[in-house]
Amino acid sequence: MQRPLIGITARHVNTSEGLPAVRILRAYVTAIVDAGGAPILIPPELPEGCWRVLLDRLDGVLFSGGADIGLEHFDGEPHPTVDVEPVRDALELPLLRAAVDADKPLLGICRGFQVMNVALGGTLYTHILDQLPNALQHDWHDKPRDTLAHSIRVEEGTRLAEILGAPLLQVNSLHHQGIKDLAPSLKATAYSPDGLIEGIELPNHKFALAVQWHPEWMRSHEEMRRLFRMFVEAAK
Ligand code: MN
């Protein structure tokens, strides 16, 4: 069986020598390869004529994690902790809308989850701890990435419930922002105990699903491997 071609959104960084580079963490690559896909990197800030050619040839798109989305895209409340990646916004927001329009399978992770909500008209808390009353700690960047941080309750009757196969799961948590207003076309598929949305999907789409946690760092959990397999399967 041929491996579907999965684009993974990447970021701009400087190498240790100060040279501009394009980068993704290998956990995403490994997750896609193990799930049966062939990964390819999508650099940020491509001209539209360029990313449209890529999108045309891709069988699926993985919107990866990263820094915050520019506040101007959702009229967000300024906060001193906000750390943006404008070159990624410039690519990822229109790319997500185009992927939805083309019914291309897509999976969003962390920043990618927030990109999906904002691209489709939703808003974000720009710092959960200061803006969501009684919020749990969601920013566990000082711990190993597979640290189980909080539970999620998965909504019955959703694609995510079908994939994960359990109504209650423990997940990692590496984010300081989260969904405030859900985009009108999206359905919430999972919640943390403080009421924060941790999963979303677009009903009536081939596969358009996103999670706030990082399944690529939970590959020792069969449910999370299944999430990647189902995504790659949908892209075949
Ligand atoms: Mn969380």
PDB file of C-alpha atoms and ligand atoms in Angstrom:
ATOM      1  CA  MET A   1       0.000   0.000   0.000  1.00  0.00           C
ATOM      2  CA  GLN A   2       1.369   3.380  -0.974  1.00  0.00           C
ATOM      3  CA  ARG A   3       2.205   5.842   1.799  1.00  0.00           C
ATOM      4  CA  PRO A   4       0.183   9.065   1.647  1.00  0.00           C
ATOM      5  CA  LEU A   5       2.179  12.278   1.505  1.00  0.00           C
ATOM      6  CA  ILE A   6       1.714  14.276   4.720  1.00  0.00           C
ATOM      7  CA  GLY A   7       2.898  17.891   4.900  1.00  0.00           C
ATOM      8  CA  ILE A   8       4.041  19.067   8.337  1.00  0.00           C
ATOM      9  CA  THR A   9       4.124  22.809   9.024  1.00  0.00           C
ATOM     10  CA  ALA A  10       7.563  23.973  10.168  1.00  0.00           C
ATOM     11  CA  ARG A  11       9.097  27.009  11.848  1.00  0.00           C
ATOM     12  CA  HIS A  12      11.922  29.438  11.225  1.00  0.00           C
ATOM     13  CA  VAL A  13      14.854  29.264  13.666  1.00  0.00           C
ATOM     14  CA  ASN A  14      18.480  30.325  13.736  1.00  0.00           C
ATOM     15  CA  THR A  15      21.137  27.627  13.926  1.00  0.00           C
ATOM     16  CA  SER A  16      23.810  27.775  16.649  1.00  0.00           C
ATOM     17  CA  GLU A  17      25.966  29.602  14.072  1.00  0.00           C
ATOM     18  CA  GLY A  18      23.225  32.206  13.655  1.00  0.00           C
ATOM     19  CA  LEU A  19      22.143  31.006  10.227  1.00  0.00           C
ATOM     20  CA  PRO A  20      18.454  31.078   9.276  1.00  0.00           C
ATOM     21  CA  ALA A  21      16.926  27.600   9.097  1.00  0.00           C
ATOM     22  CA  VAL A  22      13.613  25.745   8.831  1.00  0.00           C
ATOM     23  CA  ARG A  23      12.851  23.228  11.570  1.00  0.00           C
ATOM     24  CA  ILE A  24      10.383  20.696  12.936  1.00  0.00           C
ATOM     25  CA  LEU A  25      10.796  18.436  15.945  1.00  0.00           C
ATOM     26  CA  ARG A  26      11.405  14.827  14.965  1.00  0.00           C
ATOM     27  CA  ALA A  27       8.583  13.484  17.148  1.00  0.00           C
ATOM     28  CA  TYR A  28       6.114  14.627  14.429  1.00  0.00           C
ATOM     29  CA  VAL A  29       8.126  12.926  11.695  1.00  0.00           C
ATOM     30  CA  THR A  30       8.389   9.664  13.649  1.00  0.00           C
ATOM     31  CA  ALA A  31       4.674   9.685  14.450  1.00  0.00           C
ATOM     32  CA  ILE A  32       3.753  10.087  10.756  1.00  0.00           C
ATOM     33  CA  VAL A  33       6.263   7.493   9.525  1.00  0.00           C
ATOM     34  CA  ASP A  34       5.143   4.955  12.152  1.00  0.00           C
ATOM     35  CA  ALA A  35       1.502   5.593  11.183  1.00  0.00           C
ATOM     36  CA  GLY A  36       2.250   4.697   7.541  1.00  0.00           C
ATOM     37  CA  GLY A  37       2.648   8.170   6.030  1.00  0.00           C
ATOM     38  CA  ALA A  38       5.482   9.830   4.118  1.00  0.00           C
ATOM     39  CA  PRO A  39       6.252  13.161   5.822  1.00  0.00           C
ATOM     40  CA  ILE A  40       7.399  16.307   4.062  1.00  0.00           C
ATOM     41  CA  LEU A  41       8.185  19.653   5.623  1.00  0.00           C
ATOM     42  CA  ILE A  42       6.196  22.806   4.769  1.00  0.00           C
ATOM     43  CA  PRO A  43       8.366  25.898   5.390  1.00  0.00           C
ATOM     44  CA  PRO A  44       6.631  29.027   6.734  1.00  0.00           C
ATOM     45  CA  GLU A  45       6.038  32.229   4.754  1.00  0.00           C
ATOM     46  CA  LEU A  46       5.777  30.627   1.307  1.00  0.00           C
ATOM     47  CA  PRO A  47       4.161  32.705  -1.437  1.00  0.00           C
ATOM     48  CA  GLU A  48       0.567  31.631  -2.062  1.00  0.00           C
ATOM     49  CA  GLY A  49       1.394  30.310  -5.537  1.00  0.00           C
ATOM     50  CA  CYS A  50       3.932  28.038  -3.887  1.00  0.00           C
ATOM     51  CA  TRP A  51       1.924  26.597  -0.989  1.00  0.00           C
ATOM     52  CA  ARG A  52      -1.054  26.020  -3.264  1.00  0.00           C
ATOM     53  CA  VAL A  53       1.114  23.779  -5.462  1.00  0.00           C
ATOM     54  CA  LEU A  54       2.211  21.880  -2.357  1.00  0.00           C
ATOM     55  CA  LEU A  55      -1.327  21.548  -0.996  1.00  0.00           C
ATOM     56  CA  ASP A  56      -2.513  20.189  -4.322  1.00  0.00           C
ATOM     57  CA  ARG A  57      -0.028  17.332  -4.126  1.00  0.00           C
ATOM     58  CA  LEU A  58      -0.356  16.592  -0.423  1.00  0.00           C
ATOM     59  CA  ASP A  59      -2.702  13.866   0.800  1.00  0.00           C
ATOM     60  CA  GLY A  60      -2.932  15.394   4.280  1.00  0.00           C
ATOM     61  CA  VAL A  61      -1.608  18.280   6.376  1.00  0.00           C
ATOM     62  CA  LEU A  62      -0.345  18.181   9.956  1.00  0.00           C
ATOM     63  CA  PHE A  63      -0.431  21.601  11.642  1.00  0.00           C
ATOM     64  CA  SER A  64       2.303  21.311  14.266  1.00  0.00           C
ATOM     65  CA  GLY A  65       2.916  22.995  17.614  1.00  0.00           C
ATOM     66  CA  GLY A  66       4.824  26.211  18.207  1.00  0.00           C
ATOM     67  CA  ALA A  67       4.498  29.750  19.501  1.00  0.00           C
ATOM     68  CA  ASP A  68       1.411  31.968  19.751  1.00  0.00           C
ATOM     69  CA  ILE A  69      -0.807  33.320  16.964  1.00  0.00           C
ATOM     70  CA  GLY A  70      -0.739  37.093  16.347  1.00  0.00           C
ATOM     71  CA  LEU A  71      -3.445  38.847  18.391  1.00  0.00           C
ATOM     72  CA  GLU A  72      -4.633  40.781  15.303  1.00  0.00           C
ATOM     73  CA  HIS A  73      -6.038  37.555  13.853  1.00  0.00           C
ATOM     74  CA  PHE A  74      -8.646  37.147  16.598  1.00  0.00           C
ATOM     75  CA  ASP A  75      -8.727  40.497  18.404  1.00  0.00           C
ATOM     76  CA  GLY A  76      -6.887  38.902  21.333  1.00  0.00           C
ATOM     77  CA  GLU A  77      -6.237  40.519  24.705  1.00  0.00           C
ATOM     78  CA  PRO A  78      -2.570  41.634  24.994  1.00  0.00           C
ATOM     79  CA  HIS A  79      -0.547  39.787  27.649  1.00  0.00           C
ATOM     80  CA  PRO A  80       3.180  40.051  28.486  1.00  0.00           C
ATOM     81  CA  THR A  81       3.711  36.311  27.936  1.00  0.00           C
ATOM     82  CA  VAL A  82       2.471  36.370  24.319  1.00  0.00           C
ATOM     83  CA  ASP A  83       5.236  35.173  21.974  1.00  0.00           C
ATOM     84  CA  VAL A  84       4.246  35.159  18.305  1.00  0.00           C
ATOM     85  CA  GLU A  85       5.481  33.606  15.038  1.00  0.00           C
ATOM     86  CA  PRO A  86       4.063  35.907  12.309  1.00  0.00           C
ATOM     87  CA  VAL A  87       5.745  34.035   9.438  1.00  0.00           C
ATOM     88  CA  ARG A  88       3.831  30.917  10.432  1.00  0.00           C
ATOM     89  CA  ASP A  89       0.511  32.791  10.757  1.00  0.00           C
ATOM     90  CA  ALA A  90       1.024  34.103   7.211  1.00  0.00           C
ATOM     91  CA  LEU A  91       1.173  30.571   5.856  1.00  0.00           C
ATOM     92  CA  GLU A  92      -0.888  28.490   8.236  1.00  0.00           C
ATOM     93  CA  LEU A  93      -4.115  30.498   8.535  1.00  0.00           C
ATOM     94  CA  PRO A  94      -4.827  30.593   4.763  1.00  0.00           C
ATOM     95  CA  LEU A  95      -3.422  27.060   4.324  1.00  0.00           C
ATOM     96  CA  LEU A  96      -5.840  25.693   6.888  1.00  0.00           C
ATOM     97  CA  ARG A  97      -8.816  27.362   5.204  1.00  0.00           C
ATOM     98  CA  ALA A  98      -7.676  26.055   1.810  1.00  0.00           C
ATOM     99  CA  ALA A  99      -7.221  22.527   3.218  1.00  0.00           C
ATOM    100  CA  VAL A 100     -10.761  22.650   4.609  1.00  0.00           C
ATOM    101  CA  ASP A 101     -12.159  23.910   1.287  1.00  0.00           C
ATOM    102  CA  ALA A 102     -10.328  21.138  -0.586  1.00  0.00           C
ATOM    103  CA  ASP A 103     -11.568  18.485   1.912  1.00  0.00           C
ATOM    104  CA  LYS A 104      -7.930  17.475   2.585  1.00  0.00           C
ATOM    105  CA  PRO A 105      -7.456  15.441   5.764  1.00  0.00           C
ATOM    106  CA  LEU A 106      -5.864  17.581   8.453  1.00  0.00           C
ATOM    107  CA  LEU A 107      -4.653  17.106  11.996  1.00  0.00           C
ATOM    108  CA  GLY A 108      -3.878  20.038  14.294  1.00  0.00           C
ATOM    109  CA  ILE A 109      -1.679  19.767  17.382  1.00  0.00           C
ATOM    110  CA  CYS A 110      -1.380  22.464  20.096  1.00  0.00           C
ATOM    111  CA  ARG A 111      -0.594  25.603  18.065  1.00  0.00           C
ATOM    112  CA  GLY A 112      -2.190  23.754  15.111  1.00  0.00           C
ATOM    113  CA  PHE A 113      -5.352  23.275  17.195  1.00  0.00           C
ATOM    114  CA  GLN A 114      -5.420  27.021  17.881  1.00  0.00           C
ATOM    115  CA  VAL A 115      -4.700  27.795  14.204  1.00  0.00           C
ATOM    116  CA  MET A 116      -7.731  25.718  13.213  1.00  0.00           C
ATOM    117  CA  ASN A 117     -10.010  27.615  15.598  1.00  0.00           C
ATOM    118  CA  VAL A 118      -8.703  31.088  14.673  1.00  0.00           C
ATOM    119  CA  ALA A 119      -8.606  30.382  10.905  1.00  0.00           C
ATOM    120  CA  LEU A 120     -12.285  29.420  11.066  1.00  0.00           C
ATOM    121  CA  GLY A 121     -13.334  32.475  13.099  1.00  0.00           C
ATOM    122  CA  GLY A 122     -12.795  31.516  16.760  1.00  0.00           C
ATOM    123  CA  THR A 123     -10.845  33.314  19.519  1.00  0.00           C
ATOM    124  CA  LEU A 124      -8.263  32.379  22.181  1.00  0.00           C
ATOM    125  CA  TYR A 125      -7.435  33.075  25.796  1.00  0.00           C
ATOM    126  CA  THR A 126      -4.028  34.724  25.445  1.00  0.00           C
ATOM    127  CA  HIS A 127      -2.943  33.465  28.886  1.00  0.00           C
ATOM    128  CA  ILE A 128      -5.265  30.886  30.411  1.00  0.00           C
ATOM    129  CA  LEU A 129      -4.065  31.284  34.014  1.00  0.00           C
ATOM    130  CA  ASP A 130      -5.062  34.987  34.099  1.00  0.00           C
ATOM    131  CA  GLN A 131      -8.217  34.764  32.008  1.00  0.00           C
ATOM    132  CA  LEU A 132     -10.016  31.503  32.797  1.00  0.00           C
ATOM    133  CA  PRO A 133     -11.318  31.433  36.385  1.00  0.00           C
ATOM    134  CA  ASN A 134     -10.157  28.316  38.313  1.00  0.00           C
ATOM    135  CA  ALA A 135      -7.938  27.170  35.449  1.00  0.00           C
ATOM    136  CA  LEU A 136      -5.723  24.146  35.982  1.00  0.00           C
ATOM    137  CA  GLN A 137      -2.035  24.362  35.184  1.00  0.00           C
ATOM    138  CA  HIS A 138      -1.752  23.697  31.425  1.00  0.00           C
ATOM    139  CA  ASP A 139       1.815  24.887  30.901  1.00  0.00           C
ATOM    140  CA  TRP A 140       4.066  21.975  31.861  1.00  0.00           C
ATOM    141  CA  HIS A 141       7.106  23.007  29.835  1.00  0.00           C
ATOM    142  CA  ASP A 142       9.388  22.497  32.850  1.00  0.00           C
ATOM    143  CA  LYS A 143       8.567  18.744  32.905  1.00  0.00           C
ATOM    144  CA  PRO A 144       9.303  15.920  30.428  1.00  0.00           C
ATOM    145  CA  ARG A 145       7.036  16.194  27.400  1.00  0.00           C
ATOM    146  CA  ASP A 146       5.230  12.931  28.088  1.00  0.00           C
ATOM    147  CA  THR A 147       4.225  13.983  31.621  1.00  0.00           C
ATOM    148  CA  LEU A 148       0.518  13.304  32.118  1.00  0.00           C
ATOM    149  CA  ALA A 149      -0.798  16.667  33.296  1.00  0.00           C
ATOM    150  CA  HIS A 150      -4.582  16.418  33.455  1.00  0.00           C
ATOM    151  CA  SER A 151      -7.514  14.317  32.337  1.00  0.00           C
ATOM    152  CA  ILE A 152      -9.792  14.947  29.381  1.00  0.00           C
ATOM    153  CA  ARG A 153     -13.422  13.968  28.960  1.00  0.00           C
ATOM    154  CA  VAL A 154     -14.141  12.967  25.367  1.00  0.00           C
ATOM    155  CA  GLU A 155     -17.573  13.825  23.950  1.00  0.00           C
ATOM    156  CA  GLU A 156     -19.646  10.826  22.864  1.00  0.00           C
ATOM    157  CA  GLY A 157     -20.578  10.515  19.216  1.00  0.00           C
ATOM    158  CA  THR A 158     -17.519  12.390  17.921  1.00  0.00           C
ATOM    159  CA  ARG A 159     -14.797  11.199  15.553  1.00  0.00           C
ATOM    160  CA  LEU A 160     -12.296  11.673  18.373  1.00  0.00           C
ATOM    161  CA  ALA A 161     -14.296   9.383  20.694  1.00  0.00           C
ATOM    162  CA  GLU A 162     -14.382   6.741  17.976  1.00  0.00           C
ATOM    163  CA  ILE A 163     -10.586   6.962  17.569  1.00  0.00           C
ATOM    164  CA  LEU A 164      -9.546   7.130  21.231  1.00  0.00           C
ATOM    165  CA  GLY A 165     -12.082   4.529  22.344  1.00  0.00           C
ATOM    166  CA  ALA A 166     -12.283   5.769  25.949  1.00  0.00           C
ATOM    167  CA  PRO A 167     -14.404   8.545  27.486  1.00  0.00           C
ATOM    168  CA  LEU A 168     -11.715   9.593  29.992  1.00  0.00           C
ATOM    169  CA  LEU A 169      -7.964   9.821  29.339  1.00  0.00           C
ATOM    170  CA  GLN A 170      -4.856  11.402  30.840  1.00  0.00           C
ATOM    171  CA  VAL A 171      -2.900  13.714  28.514  1.00  0.00           C
ATOM    172  CA  ASN A 172       0.176  15.909  28.534  1.00  0.00           C
ATOM    173  CA  SER A 173      -0.243  19.694  28.459  1.00  0.00           C
ATOM    174  CA  LEU A 174       2.260  22.161  26.977  1.00  0.00           C
ATOM    175  CA  HIS A 175       0.252  25.316  26.312  1.00  0.00           C
ATOM    176  CA  HIS A 176      -0.489  28.637  28.012  1.00  0.00           C
ATOM    177  CA  GLN A 177      -3.250  29.679  25.600  1.00  0.00           C
ATOM    178  CA  GLY A 178      -6.519  27.955  24.774  1.00  0.00           C
ATOM    179  CA  ILE A 179      -9.835  28.290  22.984  1.00  0.00           C
ATOM    180  CA  LYS A 180     -12.106  31.041  24.309  1.00  0.00           C
ATOM    181  CA  ASP A 181     -14.861  31.247  21.655  1.00  0.00           C
ATOM    182  CA  LEU A 182     -15.170  28.191  19.440  1.00  0.00           C
ATOM    183  CA  ALA A 183     -15.386  28.874  15.685  1.00  0.00           C
ATOM    184  CA  PRO A 184     -19.024  28.490  14.564  1.00  0.00           C
ATOM    185  CA  SER A 185     -18.364  25.532  12.248  1.00  0.00           C
ATOM    186  CA  LEU A 186     -16.381  23.522  14.828  1.00  0.00           C
ATOM    187  CA  LYS A 187     -17.536  20.988  17.400  1.00  0.00           C
ATOM    188  CA  ALA A 188     -15.782  20.608  20.765  1.00  0.00           C
ATOM    189  CA  THR A 189     -14.770  16.971  21.224  1.00  0.00           C
ATOM    190  CA  ALA A 190     -12.881  16.974  24.542  1.00  0.00           C
ATOM    191  CA  TYR A 191     -12.649  19.066  27.730  1.00  0.00           C
ATOM    192  CA  SER A 192     -10.230  19.278  30.628  1.00  0.00           C
ATOM    193  CA  PRO A 193     -11.722  19.336  34.165  1.00  0.00           C
ATOM    194  CA  ASP A 194     -11.602  23.170  34.296  1.00  0.00           C
ATOM    195  CA  GLY A 195     -13.896  23.342  31.254  1.00  0.00           C
ATOM    196  CA  LEU A 196     -11.219  24.230  28.709  1.00  0.00           C
ATOM    197  CA  ILE A 197     -11.727  22.767  25.227  1.00  0.00           C
ATOM    198  CA  GLU A 198      -8.983  20.240  24.434  1.00  0.00           C
ATOM    199  CA  GLY A 199     -10.305  18.710  21.195  1.00  0.00           C
ATOM    200  CA  ILE A 200     -12.149  20.051  18.135  1.00  0.00           C
ATOM    201  CA  GLU A 201     -13.372  18.688  14.844  1.00  0.00           C
ATOM    202  CA  LEU A 202     -15.177  19.827  11.739  1.00  0.00           C
ATOM    203  CA  PRO A 203     -18.276  17.689  11.197  1.00  0.00           C
ATOM    204  CA  ASN A 204     -18.986  16.546   7.616  1.00  0.00           C
ATOM    205  CA  HIS A 205     -15.325  16.759   6.601  1.00  0.00           C
ATOM    206  CA  LYS A 206     -13.218  13.779   5.533  1.00  0.00           C
ATOM    207  CA  PHE A 207     -10.901  14.246   8.538  1.00  0.00           C
ATOM    208  CA  ALA A 208     -10.399  17.659  10.159  1.00  0.00           C
ATOM    209  CA  LEU A 209      -9.548  17.164  13.778  1.00  0.00           C
ATOM    210  CA  ALA A 210      -7.290  18.896  16.277  1.00  0.00           C
ATOM    211  CA  VAL A 211      -6.132  18.409  19.860  1.00  0.00           C
ATOM    212  CA  GLN A 212      -4.628  20.804  22.380  1.00  0.00           C
ATOM    213  CA  TRP A 213      -2.295  18.190  23.859  1.00  0.00           C
ATOM    214  CA  HIS A 214       0.766  16.621  22.180  1.00  0.00           C
ATOM    215  CA  PRO A 215       0.042  13.029  21.021  1.00  0.00           C
ATOM    216  CA  GLU A 216       3.444  12.931  19.257  1.00  0.00           C
ATOM    217  CA  TRP A 217       5.066  12.844  22.720  1.00  0.00           C
ATOM    218  CA  MET A 218       2.656  10.108  23.887  1.00  0.00           C
ATOM    219  CA  ARG A 219       3.539   7.505  21.260  1.00  0.00           C
ATOM    220  CA  SER A 220       3.881   4.817  23.937  1.00  0.00           C
ATOM    221  CA  HIS A 221       0.075   5.079  24.324  1.00  0.00           C
ATOM    222  CA  GLU A 222      -1.863   2.965  21.806  1.00  0.00           C
ATOM    223  CA  GLU A 223      -4.732   5.543  21.669  1.00  0.00           C
ATOM    224  CA  MET A 224      -2.323   8.212  20.463  1.00  0.00           C
ATOM    225  CA  ARG A 225      -0.714   5.956  17.850  1.00  0.00           C
ATOM    226  CA  ARG A 226      -4.255   5.204  16.653  1.00  0.00           C
ATOM    227  CA  LEU A 227      -4.934   8.941  16.263  1.00  0.00           C
ATOM    228  CA  PHE A 228      -1.999   9.247  13.838  1.00  0.00           C
ATOM    229  CA  ARG A 229      -2.948   6.006  12.043  1.00  0.00           C
ATOM    230  CA  MET A 230      -6.541   7.145  11.489  1.00  0.00           C
ATOM    231  CA  PHE A 231      -5.285  10.488  10.146  1.00  0.00           C
ATOM    232  CA  VAL A 232      -2.889   8.788   7.716  1.00  0.00           C
ATOM    233  CA  GLU A 233      -5.608   6.277   6.799  1.00  0.00           C
ATOM    234  CA  ALA A 234      -7.981   9.136   5.921  1.00  0.00           C
ATOM    235  CA  ALA A 235      -5.251  10.606   3.702  1.00  0.00           C
ATOM    236  CA  LYS A 236      -4.916   7.424   1.605  1.00  0.00           C
TER     237      LYS A 236
HETATM  238 MN    MN B   1      -4.136  21.213  28.639  1.00  0.00          MN
END
